[in-house]
Amino acid sequence: MKLLDFGSLNIDHTYQLPHLARPGETLASDSYHKSEGGKGFNQAVALAKAGQEVHLAGAIGQDGLFLRDYLQELGVHTEQLRVLDAPTGHAMIQLDAEGQNCIILFSGTNGMITEAMIDEVLAEFGTGDYLLLQNEISHVDSIIRAAHARGMHIILNPSPISPELLTWPLELVEWFILNEIEGKDITGETQPQAILDELLRRYPACHVVLTLGEHGSIYADATQRIYQGIVATHAVDTTAAGDTFTGYFIHALLKGEGVQQALKTAACASAITVSRPGAGRSIPTAEEVRAAMKGARQG
Ligand code: RIB
């Protein structure tokens, strides 16, 4: 069984601010840093740090080669990462004193994934392999259709949510890992249990993990619902918290740990990410997560 993460890679430009800019306001930043990010990238990093063998497919420009270097350092397979003659995608991240953020995306090479590239990449994968997708690259709907035709299991993190996403063939998705806002936009429902009810009404065979910020997360399928609380932490930077959760959850699940344990591990890993500045590099290693879980049990 192989796991393919077909997703975005960004150069993150993060500006620390006293508060998120208001309309018409000009704000001076206390600090600036440039780092590796993008939802596809961050999730591949989380998977690799968790101990999962993972392939990342996507596209960067020459200015983004340092992203590939970091992935290779972690042992992520990068054979399906294309280097194009265009700027790498980037994110402008405003970060306030409470660690909350606000992100502007420029798609760059993330928006240059073609149908031909999709065919080339998926030709290396087949029945029983897993595919992880987010919503920061072009033609995700085509990737879903082509991967389903090849017999792959599809996991979708529908982030960031967009109107086009609602037209995708979501009935082909086996696993949804999404937050409350994405859940609301997809189903039209506002309460967590109603979001889960509606997703399962539309896609009865799917599995859903709904994350609820400080209220934890809920797993749901046709027969059961499992709740998991958060691990309390001091928030420094929430960037990549959801990506960490997704990567650690999938790894634990593929390892056969069971949903409750997978939710627990994912909650602990994302709490560590939130306590540190940055995106991909703030994601903890499996050892750090194990130590934190042991501490949490003893404390
Ligand atoms: O999920 C966090 C990521 O979202 C950041 O790294 C940024 O690049 C945006 O894609």
Short mmCIF file of N, CA, C and O in Angstrom, two decimals, residues 91-210:
data_model
loop_
_atom_site.label_atom_id
_atom_site.label_comp_id
_atom_site.label_asym_id
_atom_site.label_seq_id
_atom_site.Cartn_x
_atom_site.Cartn_y
_atom_site.Cartn_z
N ALA A 91 2.17 32.25 0.47
CA ALA A 91 1.13 32.66 1.42
C ALA A 91 1.63 33.86 2.20
O ALA A 91 2.78 33.88 2.64
N MET A 92 0.77 34.88 2.35
CA MET A 92 1.09 36.03 3.21
C MET A 92 0.28 35.81 4.49
O MET A 92 -0.96 35.79 4.44
N ILE A 93 0.97 35.58 5.57
CA ILE A 93 0.28 35.20 6.81
C ILE A 93 0.40 36.31 7.85
O ILE A 93 1.51 36.69 8.24
N GLN A 94 -0.73 36.82 8.28
CA GLN A 94 -0.75 37.77 9.40
C GLN A 94 -0.95 36.94 10.66
O GLN A 94 -1.85 36.09 10.71
N LEU A 95 -0.14 37.22 11.67
CA LEU A 95 -0.23 36.46 12.91
C LEU A 95 -0.41 37.44 14.06
O LEU A 95 0.42 38.35 14.23
N ASP A 96 -1.47 37.27 14.86
CA ASP A 96 -1.70 38.24 15.94
C ASP A 96 -1.11 37.73 17.26
O ASP A 96 -0.55 36.63 17.33
N ALA A 97 -1.25 38.54 18.30
CA ALA A 97 -0.62 38.23 19.58
C ALA A 97 -1.18 36.96 20.22
O ALA A 97 -0.52 36.33 21.05
N GLU A 98 -2.37 36.53 19.82
CA GLU A 98 -2.97 35.30 20.38
C GLU A 98 -2.65 34.07 19.53
O GLU A 98 -3.15 32.99 19.79
N GLY A 99 -1.84 34.25 18.48
CA GLY A 99 -1.49 33.12 17.64
C GLY A 99 -2.51 32.84 16.55
O GLY A 99 -2.39 31.86 15.81
N GLN A 100 -3.54 33.68 16.44
CA GLN A 100 -4.53 33.49 15.36
C GLN A 100 -3.95 34.04 14.07
O GLN A 100 -3.18 35.00 14.09
N ASN A 101 -4.39 33.49 12.93
CA ASN A 101 -3.82 33.97 11.68
C ASN A 101 -4.89 34.33 10.67
O ASN A 101 -6.08 34.08 10.85
N CYS A 102 -4.42 34.89 9.58
CA CYS A 102 -5.26 35.31 8.48
C CYS A 102 -4.34 35.16 7.26
O CYS A 102 -3.21 35.66 7.27
N ILE A 103 -4.78 34.40 6.24
CA ILE A 103 -3.84 34.01 5.17
C ILE A 103 -4.34 34.44 3.80
O ILE A 103 -5.51 34.24 3.45
N ILE A 104 -3.43 35.04 3.02
CA ILE A 104 -3.72 35.33 1.60
C ILE A 104 -2.86 34.38 0.78
O ILE A 104 -1.66 34.25 1.03
N LEU A 105 -3.47 33.74 -0.21
CA LEU A 105 -2.71 32.78 -1.03
C LEU A 105 -2.52 33.27 -2.45
O LEU A 105 -3.45 33.83 -3.06
N PHE A 106 -1.32 33.05 -2.98
CA PHE A 106 -1.09 33.22 -4.42
C PHE A 106 -0.74 31.83 -4.92
O PHE A 106 0.23 31.22 -4.46
N SER A 107 -1.49 31.32 -5.89
CA SER A 107 -1.33 29.88 -6.21
C SER A 107 -0.02 29.56 -6.93
O SER A 107 0.55 28.48 -6.72
N GLY A 108 0.49 30.45 -7.77
CA GLY A 108 1.75 30.17 -8.47
C GLY A 108 1.74 28.81 -9.13
O GLY A 108 0.75 28.42 -9.77
N THR A 109 2.79 28.03 -8.93
CA THR A 109 2.88 26.70 -9.56
C THR A 109 1.81 25.72 -9.07
O THR A 109 1.51 24.75 -9.75
N ASN A 110 1.22 26.00 -7.89
CA ASN A 110 0.13 25.12 -7.41
C ASN A 110 -1.06 25.15 -8.35
O ASN A 110 -1.84 24.20 -8.42
N GLY A 111 -1.19 26.27 -9.08
CA GLY A 111 -2.31 26.39 -10.01
C GLY A 111 -1.98 25.88 -11.40
O GLY A 111 -2.75 26.06 -12.34
N MET A 112 -0.81 25.25 -11.54
CA MET A 112 -0.37 24.81 -12.88
C MET A 112 -0.33 23.29 -13.01
O MET A 112 0.36 22.76 -13.88
N ILE A 113 -1.06 22.61 -12.14
CA ILE A 113 -1.15 21.14 -12.25
C ILE A 113 -2.08 20.85 -13.45
O ILE A 113 -3.20 21.34 -13.50
N THR A 114 -1.57 20.08 -14.40
CA THR A 114 -2.35 19.82 -15.62
C THR A 114 -2.93 18.40 -15.62
O THR A 114 -2.48 17.54 -14.85
N GLU A 115 -3.86 18.18 -16.52
CA GLU A 115 -4.45 16.84 -16.66
C GLU A 115 -3.36 15.83 -17.06
O GLU A 115 -3.37 14.69 -16.60
N ALA A 116 -2.40 16.28 -17.87
CA ALA A 116 -1.32 15.38 -18.29
C ALA A 116 -0.47 14.98 -17.09
O ALA A 116 -0.10 13.80 -16.93
N MET A 117 -0.19 15.94 -16.23
CA MET A 117 0.61 15.62 -15.04
C MET A 117 -0.15 14.65 -14.12
O MET A 117 0.42 13.72 -13.55
N ILE A 118 -1.45 14.88 -14.00
CA ILE A 118 -2.28 14.00 -13.16
C ILE A 118 -2.17 12.55 -13.67
O ILE A 118 -1.95 11.62 -12.89
N ASP A 119 -2.28 12.37 -14.99
CA ASP A 119 -2.18 11.02 -15.56
C ASP A 119 -0.83 10.41 -15.27
O ASP A 119 -0.72 9.24 -14.90
N GLU A 120 0.23 11.20 -15.47
CA GLU A 120 1.59 10.69 -15.23
C GLU A 120 1.79 10.26 -13.79
O GLU A 120 2.33 9.20 -13.51
N VAL A 121 1.33 11.10 -12.87
CA VAL A 121 1.53 10.81 -11.45
C VAL A 121 0.73 9.58 -11.05
O VAL A 121 1.26 8.63 -10.45
N LEU A 122 -0.56 9.55 -11.41
CA LEU A 122 -1.42 8.46 -10.95
C LEU A 122 -1.05 7.12 -11.58
O LEU A 122 -1.39 6.07 -11.03
N ALA A 123 -0.35 7.17 -12.71
CA ALA A 123 0.08 5.92 -13.35
C ALA A 123 0.99 5.11 -12.41
O ALA A 123 1.14 3.90 -12.56
N GLU A 124 1.59 5.79 -11.44
CA GLU A 124 2.50 5.11 -10.49
C GLU A 124 1.75 4.51 -9.30
O GLU A 124 2.37 3.92 -8.42
N PHE A 125 0.43 4.69 -9.25
CA PHE A 125 -0.35 4.23 -8.10
C PHE A 125 -1.54 3.41 -8.58
O PHE A 125 -1.92 3.51 -9.74
N GLY A 126 -2.10 2.61 -7.69
CA GLY A 126 -3.21 1.77 -8.15
C GLY A 126 -4.10 1.29 -7.03
O GLY A 126 -4.11 1.87 -5.93
N THR A 127 -4.81 0.21 -7.30
CA THR A 127 -5.81 -0.32 -6.37
C THR A 127 -5.25 -0.51 -4.97
O THR A 127 -4.20 -1.12 -4.80
N GLY A 128 -5.99 0.01 -4.00
CA GLY A 128 -5.60 -0.17 -2.60
C GLY A 128 -4.68 0.92 -2.08
O GLY A 128 -4.48 1.04 -0.87
N ASP A 129 -4.10 1.72 -2.97
CA ASP A 129 -3.25 2.83 -2.50
C ASP A 129 -4.15 3.97 -2.01
O ASP A 129 -5.32 4.07 -2.39
N TYR A 130 -3.57 4.80 -1.16
CA TYR A 130 -4.32 5.93 -0.58
C TYR A 130 -3.89 7.24 -1.23
O TYR A 130 -2.72 7.42 -1.57
N LEU A 131 -4.86 8.14 -1.37
CA LEU A 131 -4.60 9.46 -1.93
C LEU A 131 -5.11 10.52 -0.97
O LEU A 131 -6.27 10.47 -0.55
N LEU A 132 -4.26 11.46 -0.63
CA LEU A 132 -4.64 12.56 0.26
C LEU A 132 -4.67 13.86 -0.55
O LEU A 132 -3.70 14.19 -1.24
N LEU A 133 -5.77 14.58 -0.45
CA LEU A 133 -5.94 15.83 -1.20
C LEU A 133 -6.39 16.97 -0.30
O LEU A 133 -7.09 16.75 0.69
N GLN A 134 -6.03 18.18 -0.71
CA GLN A 134 -6.55 19.41 -0.08
C GLN A 134 -7.09 20.25 -1.23
O GLN A 134 -7.26 19.76 -2.33
N ASN A 135 -7.31 21.55 -0.98
CA ASN A 135 -7.88 22.39 -2.04
C ASN A 135 -6.98 23.60 -2.35
O ASN A 135 -7.44 24.73 -2.29
N GLU A 136 -5.72 23.33 -2.67
CA GLU A 136 -4.84 24.45 -3.01
C GLU A 136 -4.13 24.23 -4.35
O GLU A 136 -3.19 24.94 -4.67
N ILE A 137 -4.58 23.22 -5.12
CA ILE A 137 -3.98 23.02 -6.44
C ILE A 137 -5.10 22.96 -7.49
O ILE A 137 -6.28 22.78 -7.14
N SER A 138 -4.71 23.07 -8.76
CA SER A 138 -5.72 23.02 -9.81
C SER A 138 -6.16 21.58 -10.10
O SER A 138 -5.42 20.64 -9.87
N HIS A 139 -7.38 21.46 -10.62
CA HIS A 139 -7.95 20.19 -11.10
C HIS A 139 -8.09 19.09 -10.05
O HIS A 139 -7.94 17.90 -10.37
N VAL A 140 -8.39 19.47 -8.82
CA VAL A 140 -8.57 18.42 -7.80
C VAL A 140 -9.72 17.49 -8.17
O VAL A 140 -9.66 16.28 -7.94
N ASP A 141 -10.76 18.05 -8.80
CA ASP A 141 -11.91 17.20 -9.19
C ASP A 141 -11.47 16.11 -10.17
O ASP A 141 -11.88 14.95 -10.07
N SER A 142 -10.57 16.46 -11.10
CA SER A 142 -10.06 15.45 -12.05
C SER A 142 -9.22 14.40 -11.33
O SER A 142 -9.27 13.21 -11.67
N ILE A 143 -8.46 14.85 -10.34
CA ILE A 143 -7.62 13.90 -9.58
C ILE A 143 -8.53 12.91 -8.87
O ILE A 143 -8.27 11.70 -8.86
N ILE A 144 -9.61 13.42 -8.28
CA ILE A 144 -10.54 12.52 -7.56
C ILE A 144 -11.10 11.46 -8.52
O ILE A 144 -11.07 10.26 -8.23
N ARG A 145 -11.56 11.92 -9.69
CA ARG A 145 -12.17 10.96 -10.66
C ARG A 145 -11.14 9.93 -11.12
O ARG A 145 -11.42 8.74 -11.14
N ALA A 146 -9.95 10.42 -11.48
CA ALA A 146 -8.92 9.50 -12.01
C ALA A 146 -8.45 8.53 -10.94
O ALA A 146 -8.23 7.34 -11.22
N ALA A 147 -8.30 9.01 -9.71
CA ALA A 147 -7.83 8.13 -8.63
C ALA A 147 -8.89 7.08 -8.31
O ALA A 147 -8.57 5.91 -8.06
N HIS A 148 -10.15 7.49 -8.33
CA HIS A 148 -11.23 6.54 -8.05
C HIS A 148 -11.26 5.46 -9.13
O HIS A 148 -11.42 4.27 -8.84
N ALA A 149 -11.06 5.87 -10.37
CA ALA A 149 -11.06 4.90 -11.48
C ALA A 149 -9.92 3.90 -11.32
O ALA A 149 -10.01 2.76 -11.78
N ARG A 150 -8.85 4.30 -10.64
CA ARG A 150 -7.71 3.40 -10.44
C ARG A 150 -7.87 2.56 -9.18
O ARG A 150 -6.97 1.79 -8.82
N GLY A 151 -8.97 2.77 -8.45
CA GLY A 151 -9.21 1.96 -7.24
C GLY A 151 -8.51 2.47 -6.01
O GLY A 151 -8.31 1.72 -5.04
N MET A 152 -8.13 3.76 -6.01
CA MET A 152 -7.46 4.31 -4.82
C MET A 152 -8.48 4.73 -3.77
O MET A 152 -9.62 5.08 -4.09
N HIS A 153 -8.06 4.71 -2.51
CA HIS A 153 -8.89 5.23 -1.40
C HIS A 153 -8.63 6.73 -1.33
O HIS A 153 -7.48 7.16 -1.23
N ILE A 154 -9.69 7.52 -1.31
CA ILE A 154 -9.51 8.98 -1.36
C ILE A 154 -9.83 9.62 -0.01
O ILE A 154 -10.92 9.43 0.55
N ILE A 155 -8.86 10.39 0.48
CA ILE A 155 -9.03 11.16 1.72
C ILE A 155 -8.99 12.62 1.32
O ILE A 155 -8.03 13.06 0.69
N LEU A 156 -10.03 13.36 1.70
CA LEU A 156 -10.07 14.78 1.32
C LEU A 156 -10.10 15.68 2.56
O LEU A 156 -10.94 15.51 3.44
N ASN A 157 -9.17 16.62 2.57
CA ASN A 157 -9.21 17.70 3.56
C ASN A 157 -9.64 18.94 2.74
O ASN A 157 -8.82 19.51 2.04
N PRO A 158 -10.93 19.28 2.77
CA PRO A 158 -11.45 20.30 1.84
C PRO A 158 -11.09 21.73 2.27
O PRO A 158 -11.95 22.56 2.50
N SER A 159 -9.81 21.97 2.34
CA SER A 159 -9.32 23.22 2.89
C SER A 159 -8.31 23.88 1.94
O SER A 159 -7.43 23.19 1.44
N PRO A 160 -8.42 25.18 1.67
CA PRO A 160 -9.48 26.07 2.09
C PRO A 160 -10.75 25.80 1.27
O PRO A 160 -10.67 25.43 0.10
N ILE A 161 -11.89 26.04 1.90
CA ILE A 161 -13.16 25.79 1.22
C ILE A 161 -13.36 26.83 0.10
O ILE A 161 -12.90 27.96 0.22
N SER A 162 -13.99 26.41 -0.99
CA SER A 162 -14.27 27.34 -2.10
C SER A 162 -15.58 26.90 -2.75
O SER A 162 -15.98 25.74 -2.63
N PRO A 163 -16.24 27.81 -3.47
CA PRO A 163 -17.51 27.43 -4.10
C PRO A 163 -17.34 26.28 -5.10
O PRO A 163 -18.19 25.40 -5.19
N GLU A 164 -16.20 26.24 -5.81
CA GLU A 164 -15.99 25.16 -6.82
C GLU A 164 -15.99 23.79 -6.17
O GLU A 164 -16.42 22.81 -6.76
N LEU A 165 -15.46 23.75 -4.94
CA LEU A 165 -15.35 22.45 -4.26
C LEU A 165 -16.71 21.76 -4.15
O LEU A 165 -16.80 20.53 -4.19
N LEU A 166 -17.76 22.55 -4.05
CA LEU A 166 -19.09 21.97 -3.89
C LEU A 166 -19.56 21.26 -5.16
O LEU A 166 -20.52 20.49 -5.13
N THR A 167 -18.86 21.51 -6.28
CA THR A 167 -19.24 20.84 -7.53
C THR A 167 -18.39 19.58 -7.79
O THR A 167 -18.58 18.89 -8.78
N TRP A 168 -17.43 19.31 -6.91
CA TRP A 168 -16.58 18.13 -7.10
C TRP A 168 -17.37 16.83 -6.84
O TRP A 168 -18.39 16.86 -6.13
N PRO A 169 -16.86 15.69 -7.36
CA PRO A 169 -17.57 14.42 -7.12
C PRO A 169 -17.27 13.89 -5.71
O PRO A 169 -16.54 12.91 -5.53
N LEU A 170 -17.85 14.56 -4.71
CA LEU A 170 -17.54 14.23 -3.31
C LEU A 170 -18.03 12.83 -2.92
O LEU A 170 -17.58 12.27 -1.92
N GLU A 171 -18.94 12.28 -3.72
CA GLU A 171 -19.43 10.92 -3.42
C GLU A 171 -18.33 9.87 -3.59
O GLU A 171 -18.46 8.74 -3.14
N LEU A 172 -17.22 10.27 -4.25
CA LEU A 172 -16.12 9.32 -4.45
C LEU A 172 -15.10 9.38 -3.30
O LEU A 172 -14.14 8.61 -3.26
N VAL A 173 -15.33 10.31 -2.37
CA VAL A 173 -14.40 10.47 -1.24
C VAL A 173 -14.76 9.49 -0.13
O VAL A 173 -15.92 9.36 0.24
N GLU A 174 -13.72 8.81 0.40
CA GLU A 174 -13.96 7.81 1.45
C GLU A 174 -13.85 8.44 2.84
O GLU A 174 -14.57 8.10 3.74
N TRP A 175 -12.88 9.35 2.97
CA TRP A 175 -12.63 10.00 4.25
C TRP A 175 -12.65 11.51 4.07
O TRP A 175 -11.96 12.04 3.19
N PHE A 176 -13.41 12.20 4.93
CA PHE A 176 -13.36 13.67 4.99
C PHE A 176 -12.71 14.04 6.31
O PHE A 176 -13.14 13.55 7.36
N ILE A 177 -11.69 14.90 6.24
CA ILE A 177 -11.13 15.46 7.47
C ILE A 177 -11.30 16.97 7.32
O ILE A 177 -10.64 17.59 6.47
N LEU A 178 -12.22 17.52 8.10
CA LEU A 178 -12.59 18.92 7.84
C LEU A 178 -12.89 19.65 9.13
O LEU A 178 -13.12 19.03 10.17
N ASN A 179 -12.88 20.98 9.07
CA ASN A 179 -13.24 21.75 10.26
C ASN A 179 -14.70 22.20 10.15
O ASN A 179 -15.37 21.96 9.14
N GLU A 180 -15.13 22.88 11.21
CA GLU A 180 -16.55 23.25 11.31
C GLU A 180 -16.99 24.18 10.17
O GLU A 180 -18.09 24.05 9.63
N ILE A 181 -16.11 25.12 9.80
CA ILE A 181 -16.47 26.09 8.75
C ILE A 181 -16.65 25.35 7.42
O ILE A 181 -17.62 25.58 6.69
N GLU A 182 -15.71 24.44 7.13
CA GLU A 182 -15.81 23.66 5.89
C GLU A 182 -17.06 22.79 5.92
O GLU A 182 -17.78 22.67 4.92
N GLY A 183 -17.33 22.20 7.08
CA GLY A 183 -18.53 21.37 7.25
C GLY A 183 -19.80 22.17 7.00
O GLY A 183 -20.73 21.69 6.35
N LYS A 184 -19.82 23.41 7.52
CA LYS A 184 -21.00 24.26 7.34
C LYS A 184 -21.19 24.59 5.86
O LYS A 184 -22.30 24.56 5.34
N ASP A 185 -20.09 24.95 5.19
CA ASP A 185 -20.19 25.35 3.78
C ASP A 185 -20.60 24.18 2.89
O ASP A 185 -21.31 24.36 1.90
N ILE A 186 -20.16 22.98 3.23
CA ILE A 186 -20.51 21.83 2.39
C ILE A 186 -21.96 21.40 2.63
O ILE A 186 -22.69 21.07 1.68
N THR A 187 -22.38 21.42 3.90
CA THR A 187 -23.71 20.84 4.20
C THR A 187 -24.81 21.88 4.36
O THR A 187 -26.00 21.55 4.29
N GLY A 188 -24.44 23.12 4.67
CA GLY A 188 -25.46 24.14 4.95
C GLY A 188 -25.94 24.07 6.39
O GLY A 188 -26.77 24.86 6.82
N GLU A 189 -25.41 23.13 7.17
CA GLU A 189 -25.81 22.99 8.57
C GLU A 189 -24.85 23.76 9.47
O GLU A 189 -23.69 23.97 9.10
N THR A 190 -25.31 24.15 10.66
CA THR A 190 -24.44 24.94 11.52
C THR A 190 -23.95 24.18 12.76
O THR A 190 -22.90 24.48 13.29
N GLN A 191 -24.72 23.20 13.22
CA GLN A 191 -24.32 22.47 14.43
C GLN A 191 -23.50 21.23 14.07
O GLN A 191 -23.84 20.54 13.10
N PRO A 192 -22.45 20.93 14.85
CA PRO A 192 -21.58 19.79 14.51
C PRO A 192 -22.34 18.48 14.24
O PRO A 192 -22.07 17.82 13.23
N GLN A 193 -23.28 18.13 15.12
CA GLN A 193 -23.97 16.83 14.90
C GLN A 193 -24.80 16.88 13.61
O GLN A 193 -24.89 15.88 12.89
N ALA A 194 -25.37 18.04 13.31
CA ALA A 194 -26.19 18.18 12.09
C ALA A 194 -25.28 18.13 10.85
O ALA A 194 -25.67 17.59 9.80
N ILE A 195 -24.08 18.69 10.97
CA ILE A 195 -23.12 18.62 9.84
C ILE A 195 -22.79 17.15 9.56
O ILE A 195 -22.81 16.70 8.40
N LEU A 196 -22.52 16.41 10.63
CA LEU A 196 -22.18 14.99 10.46
C LEU A 196 -23.38 14.22 9.90
O LEU A 196 -23.23 13.39 8.99
N ASP A 197 -24.57 14.49 10.42
CA ASP A 197 -25.79 13.81 9.92
C ASP A 197 -25.94 14.04 8.42
O ASP A 197 -26.21 13.12 7.66
N GLU A 198 -25.77 15.28 8.00
CA GLU A 198 -26.00 15.62 6.60
C GLU A 198 -24.93 14.99 5.69
O GLU A 198 -25.24 14.48 4.61
N LEU A 199 -23.67 15.02 6.15
CA LEU A 199 -22.61 14.40 5.32
C LEU A 199 -22.89 12.91 5.15
O LEU A 199 -22.76 12.35 4.05
N LEU A 200 -23.31 12.26 6.25
CA LEU A 200 -23.57 10.82 6.18
C LEU A 200 -24.87 10.50 5.43
O LEU A 200 -25.01 9.41 4.87
N ARG A 201 -25.77 11.45 5.42
CA ARG A 201 -26.99 11.24 4.62
C ARG A 201 -26.63 11.27 3.13
O ARG A 201 -27.04 10.42 2.36
N ARG A 202 -25.75 12.25 2.77
CA ARG A 202 -25.37 12.36 1.35
C ARG A 202 -24.41 11.25 0.91
O ARG A 202 -24.49 10.76 -0.21
N TYR A 203 -23.48 10.92 1.81
CA TYR A 203 -22.43 9.94 1.46
C TYR A 203 -22.41 8.85 2.54
O TYR A 203 -21.53 8.84 3.41
N PRO A 204 -23.37 7.93 2.51
CA PRO A 204 -23.56 7.00 3.64
C PRO A 204 -22.35 6.12 3.95
O PRO A 204 -22.19 5.67 5.07
N ALA A 205 -21.49 5.88 2.95
CA ALA A 205 -20.36 4.98 3.22
C ALA A 205 -19.10 5.72 3.68
O ALA A 205 -18.07 5.10 3.91
N CYS A 206 -19.21 7.04 3.83
CA CYS A 206 -17.97 7.77 4.13
C CYS A 206 -17.65 7.78 5.62
O CYS A 206 -18.47 7.41 6.47
N HIS A 207 -16.42 8.16 5.91
CA HIS A 207 -15.95 8.35 7.29
C HIS A 207 -15.63 9.83 7.41
O HIS A 207 -15.04 10.41 6.50
N VAL A 208 -16.00 10.41 8.54
CA VAL A 208 -15.77 11.86 8.70
C VAL A 208 -15.03 12.13 10.00
O VAL A 208 -15.37 11.56 11.05
N VAL A 209 -14.05 13.02 9.91
CA VAL A 209 -13.45 13.57 11.13
C VAL A 209 -13.71 15.07 11.08
O VAL A 209 -13.26 15.75 10.16
N LEU A 210 -14.49 15.54 12.06
CA LEU A 210 -14.83 16.96 12.12
C LEU A 210 -14.06 17.58 13.28
O LEU A 210 -14.25 17.19 14.43
#
